[in-house]
XYZ file of C-alpha atoms in Angstrom:
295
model
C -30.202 -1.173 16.048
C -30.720 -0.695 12.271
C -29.558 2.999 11.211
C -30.764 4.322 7.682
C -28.012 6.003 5.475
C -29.201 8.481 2.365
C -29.169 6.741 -0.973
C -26.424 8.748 -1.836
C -24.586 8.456 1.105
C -21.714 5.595 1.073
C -19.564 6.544 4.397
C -22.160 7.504 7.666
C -20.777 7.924 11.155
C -22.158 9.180 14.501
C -20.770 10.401 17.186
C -17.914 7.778 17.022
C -15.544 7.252 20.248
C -12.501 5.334 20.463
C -9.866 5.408 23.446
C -6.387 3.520 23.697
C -5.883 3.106 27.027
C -6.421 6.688 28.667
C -5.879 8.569 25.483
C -8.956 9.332 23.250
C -7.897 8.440 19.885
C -11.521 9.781 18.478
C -14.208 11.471 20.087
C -17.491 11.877 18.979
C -16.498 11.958 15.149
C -19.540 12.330 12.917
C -19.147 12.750 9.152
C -21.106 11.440 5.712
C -20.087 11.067 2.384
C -21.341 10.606 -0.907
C -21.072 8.377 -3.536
C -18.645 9.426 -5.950
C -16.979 12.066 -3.752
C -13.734 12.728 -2.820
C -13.580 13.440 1.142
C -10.035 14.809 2.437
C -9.637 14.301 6.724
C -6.832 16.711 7.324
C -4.925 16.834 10.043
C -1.202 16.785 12.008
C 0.133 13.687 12.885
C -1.234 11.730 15.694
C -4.807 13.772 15.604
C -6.644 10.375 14.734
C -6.644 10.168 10.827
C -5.522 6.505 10.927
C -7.904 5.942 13.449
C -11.121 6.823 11.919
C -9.908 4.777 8.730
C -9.357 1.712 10.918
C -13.130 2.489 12.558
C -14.579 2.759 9.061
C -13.332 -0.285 7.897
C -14.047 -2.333 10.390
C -10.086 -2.827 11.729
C -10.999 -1.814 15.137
C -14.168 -1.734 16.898
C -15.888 2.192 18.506
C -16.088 2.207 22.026
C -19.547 3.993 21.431
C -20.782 5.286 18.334
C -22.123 3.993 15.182
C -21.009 3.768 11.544
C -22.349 2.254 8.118
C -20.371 1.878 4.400
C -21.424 1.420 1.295
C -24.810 -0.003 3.411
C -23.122 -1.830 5.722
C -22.567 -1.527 9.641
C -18.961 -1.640 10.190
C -19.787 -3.672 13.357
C -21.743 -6.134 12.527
C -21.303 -7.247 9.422
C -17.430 -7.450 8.677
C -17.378 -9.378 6.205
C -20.057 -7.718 3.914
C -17.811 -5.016 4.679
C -15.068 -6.139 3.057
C -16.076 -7.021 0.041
C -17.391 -3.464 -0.202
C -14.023 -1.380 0.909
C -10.689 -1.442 -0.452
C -7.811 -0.036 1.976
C -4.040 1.600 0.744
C -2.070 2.216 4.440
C 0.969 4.379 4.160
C 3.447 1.199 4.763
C 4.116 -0.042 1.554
C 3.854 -4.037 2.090
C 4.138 -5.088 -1.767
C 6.235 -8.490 -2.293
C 9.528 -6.575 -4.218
C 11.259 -9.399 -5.315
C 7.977 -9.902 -7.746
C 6.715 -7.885 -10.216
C 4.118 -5.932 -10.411
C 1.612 -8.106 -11.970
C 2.878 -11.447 -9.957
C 1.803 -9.268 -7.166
C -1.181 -8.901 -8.295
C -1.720 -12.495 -9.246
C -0.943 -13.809 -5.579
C -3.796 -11.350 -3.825
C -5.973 -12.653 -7.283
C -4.881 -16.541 -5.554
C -5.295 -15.508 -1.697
C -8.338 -14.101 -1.995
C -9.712 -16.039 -4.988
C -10.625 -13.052 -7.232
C -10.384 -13.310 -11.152
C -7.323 -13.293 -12.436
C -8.535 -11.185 -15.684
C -9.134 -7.878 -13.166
C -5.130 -7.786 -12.790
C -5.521 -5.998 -16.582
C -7.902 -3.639 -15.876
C -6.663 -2.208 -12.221
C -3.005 -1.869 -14.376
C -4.838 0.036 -16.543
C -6.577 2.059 -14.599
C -3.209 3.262 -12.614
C -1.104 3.731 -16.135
C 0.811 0.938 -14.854
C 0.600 -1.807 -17.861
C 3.601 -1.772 -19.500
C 5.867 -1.563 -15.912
C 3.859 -4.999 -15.001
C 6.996 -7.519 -15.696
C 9.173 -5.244 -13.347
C 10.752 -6.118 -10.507
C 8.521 -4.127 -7.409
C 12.318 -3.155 -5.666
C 13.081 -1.071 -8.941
C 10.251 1.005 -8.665
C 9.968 4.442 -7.497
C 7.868 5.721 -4.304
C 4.859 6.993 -6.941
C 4.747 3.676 -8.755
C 4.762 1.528 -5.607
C 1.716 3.350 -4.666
C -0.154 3.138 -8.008
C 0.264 -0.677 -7.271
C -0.964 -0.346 -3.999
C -4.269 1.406 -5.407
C -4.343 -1.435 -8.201
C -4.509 -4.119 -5.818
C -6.755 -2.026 -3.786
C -9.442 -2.029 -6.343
C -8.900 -5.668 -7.498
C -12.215 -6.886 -6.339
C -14.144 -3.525 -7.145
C -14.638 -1.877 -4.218
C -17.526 0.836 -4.032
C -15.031 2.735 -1.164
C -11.658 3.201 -1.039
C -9.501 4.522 2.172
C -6.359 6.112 1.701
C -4.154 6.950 4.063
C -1.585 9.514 3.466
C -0.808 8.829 -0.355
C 0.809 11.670 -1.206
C 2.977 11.056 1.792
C 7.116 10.691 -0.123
C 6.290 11.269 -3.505
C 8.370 13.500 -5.959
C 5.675 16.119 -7.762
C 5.372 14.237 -10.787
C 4.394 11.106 -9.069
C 2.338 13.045 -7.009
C 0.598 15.114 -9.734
C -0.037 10.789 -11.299
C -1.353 9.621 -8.190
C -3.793 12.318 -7.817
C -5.146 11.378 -11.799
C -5.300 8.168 -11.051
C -7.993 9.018 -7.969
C -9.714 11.618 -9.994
C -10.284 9.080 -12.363
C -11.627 6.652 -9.896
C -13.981 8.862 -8.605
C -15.512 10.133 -12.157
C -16.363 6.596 -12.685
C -18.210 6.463 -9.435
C -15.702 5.362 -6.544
C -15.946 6.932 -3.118
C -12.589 7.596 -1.466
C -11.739 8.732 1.575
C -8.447 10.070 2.176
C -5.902 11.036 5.110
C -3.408 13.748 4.756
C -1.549 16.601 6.529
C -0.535 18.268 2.530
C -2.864 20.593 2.336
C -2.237 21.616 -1.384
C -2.656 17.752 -2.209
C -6.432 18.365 -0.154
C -7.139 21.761 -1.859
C -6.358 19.952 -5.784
C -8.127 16.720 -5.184
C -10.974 17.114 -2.551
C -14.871 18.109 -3.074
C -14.936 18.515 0.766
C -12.537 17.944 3.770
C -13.045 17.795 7.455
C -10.190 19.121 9.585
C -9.180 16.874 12.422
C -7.821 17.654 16.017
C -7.123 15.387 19.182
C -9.565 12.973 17.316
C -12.294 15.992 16.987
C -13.604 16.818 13.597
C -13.088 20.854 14.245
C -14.523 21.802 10.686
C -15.918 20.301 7.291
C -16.677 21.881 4.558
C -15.885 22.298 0.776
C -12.224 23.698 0.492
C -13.766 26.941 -1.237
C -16.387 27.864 1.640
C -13.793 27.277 4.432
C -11.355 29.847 2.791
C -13.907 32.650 2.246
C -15.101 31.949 5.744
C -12.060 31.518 7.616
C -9.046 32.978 5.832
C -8.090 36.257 5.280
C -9.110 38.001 1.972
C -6.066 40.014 1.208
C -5.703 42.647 -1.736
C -2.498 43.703 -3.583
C -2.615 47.035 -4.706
C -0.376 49.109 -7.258
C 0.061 52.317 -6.642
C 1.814 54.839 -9.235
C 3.153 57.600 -7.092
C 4.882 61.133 -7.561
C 8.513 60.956 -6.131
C 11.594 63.182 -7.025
C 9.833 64.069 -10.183
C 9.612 61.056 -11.285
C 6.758 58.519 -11.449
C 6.875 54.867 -9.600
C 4.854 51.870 -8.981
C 4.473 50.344 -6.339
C 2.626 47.188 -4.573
C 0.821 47.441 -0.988
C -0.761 44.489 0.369
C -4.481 45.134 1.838
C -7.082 43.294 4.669
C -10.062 43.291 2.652
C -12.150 42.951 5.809
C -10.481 45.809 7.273
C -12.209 49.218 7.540
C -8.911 51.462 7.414
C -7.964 49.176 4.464
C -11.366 50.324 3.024
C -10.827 54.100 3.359
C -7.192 53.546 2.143
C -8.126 52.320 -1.464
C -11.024 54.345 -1.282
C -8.808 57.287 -1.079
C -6.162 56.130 -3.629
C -9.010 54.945 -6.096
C -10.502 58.934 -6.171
C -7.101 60.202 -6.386
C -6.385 58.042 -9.689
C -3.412 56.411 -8.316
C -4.316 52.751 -8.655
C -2.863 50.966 -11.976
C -3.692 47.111 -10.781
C -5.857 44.666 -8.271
C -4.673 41.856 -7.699
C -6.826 39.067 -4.913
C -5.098 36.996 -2.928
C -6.823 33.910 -1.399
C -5.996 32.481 1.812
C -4.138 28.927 1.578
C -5.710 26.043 2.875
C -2.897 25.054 5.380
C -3.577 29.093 6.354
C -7.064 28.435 7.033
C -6.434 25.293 9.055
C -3.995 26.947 11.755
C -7.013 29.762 11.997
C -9.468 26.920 12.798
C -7.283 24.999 14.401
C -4.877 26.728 16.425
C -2.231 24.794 15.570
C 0.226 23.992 12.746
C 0.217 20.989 10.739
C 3.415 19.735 11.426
């Protein structure tokens, strides 16, 4: 059966289903996304992040279901597939007794790719002048800026990532998270796994959250915080006490009605010197949806 995807759209699935044995890993997981885009699927361990990369690129087969990226069905044509996708897992399996651009070289010679792309994916990750290095000296952040490079060796239009934030210090982090922003502005899809959800709130135009293999939202990061999280409002007061004047700072529900009347009341009485809003976090707004924490 031939299913149309959007000219814009580069990841389509429907209603996918997969079970290990008599645990549903997925269940009925439907989700697009666009060229170009940046699509977080957040979720805590074990709710089937993994899994749904594994479906999408063609790893493991739906038990019902359909999906299609970049154009192709991800049953039926596996090997159109995977000259389309490229794929970073969290295991690290880089040769370490090479360095980084021998490893390079030896996916170049395995899968008979161009040797002059090893240049541009180095440069792409800020990794050119580490290349000659030894992969065992290198830190958790640089391991998986190689990783990405030898992801995007053959130029993938997709790219999966699972957990890449997963271990890194905050400056490799903050690198890692360039080097995908950068991918994308040139026109990259990527789909990435994660339970961090300030990594999802920095990098992601829209994220799904994930439960028991059930998408249980999706939405921009934005619109699920002014829907779901709690719009809180810190206050300060200057108050009257033992002659002498003080501030000080009350926290407010913004959707609550007493709340309401409260600053109503201190507003006319001239006792507020400063508003400050406070948005709900991300990882806030997922336990809301959710009902459960993230680790």
């Amino acid at each position: 059966m031939e299913h149309q995807t959007g000219p814009e759209l580069m990841i389509e699935a429907h209603q996918l289903r997969r079970t290990f044995g008599q645990r549903q890993a997925v269940a009925d997981l439907s989700l697009s996304v666009r060229r170009g885009e940046i699509f977080g699927l957040l979720g805590p361990n074990g709710a089937g992040k993994t899994t749904t990369i594994r479906l999408l690129s063609g790893q493991i087969i739906p038990d019902s279901g359909w999906a299609r990226v970049a154009g192709c069905d991800v049953v039926h044509e596996p090997l159109r597939l995977k000259q389309q996708i490229g794929i970073v897992f969290e295991e690290q399996n880089l040769y370490e007794r090479l360095t980084a651009r021998m490893n390079l070289r030896f996916t170049c010679w395995l899968y008979g790719l161009p040797e002059k792309r090893i240049d541009e994916v180095l440069t792409l990750v800020d990794l050119r002048d580490r290349a000659r290095e030894p992969v065992g000296k290198f830190s958790q952040g640089l391991k998986q800026r190689l990783l990405i490079a030898r992801a995007l060796l053959h130029k993938p239009a997709v790219l999966f990532l699972d957990e890449p934030g997963r271990g890194l210090d905050p400056i490799s982090a903050h690198t890692v998270r360039q080097v995908i922003r950068r991918l994308s502005e040139e026109g990259t899809t990527i789909l990435l796994t994660t339970h961090l959800m300030e990594e999802a709130d920095q990098l992601c135009q829209r994220v799904a959250f994930i439960v028991n293999g059930r998408l249980v939202a999706n939405d921009t990061p934005r619109h699920l915080k002014l829907q779901h999280g709690k719009r809180l409002l810190q206050v300060t007061l200057e108050e009257q006490q033992d002659h002498a004047r003080r501030l000080c700072d009350i926290t407010l529900k913004l959707d609550d009605v007493s709340d309401q009347q409260r600053l109503a009341r201190w507003l006319s009485e001239g006792k507020v010197r400063a508003l400050h809003t406070q948005e709900a976090s991300l990882e806030e707004v997922f336990f809301h949806v959710a009902g459960v924490p993230l680790s």
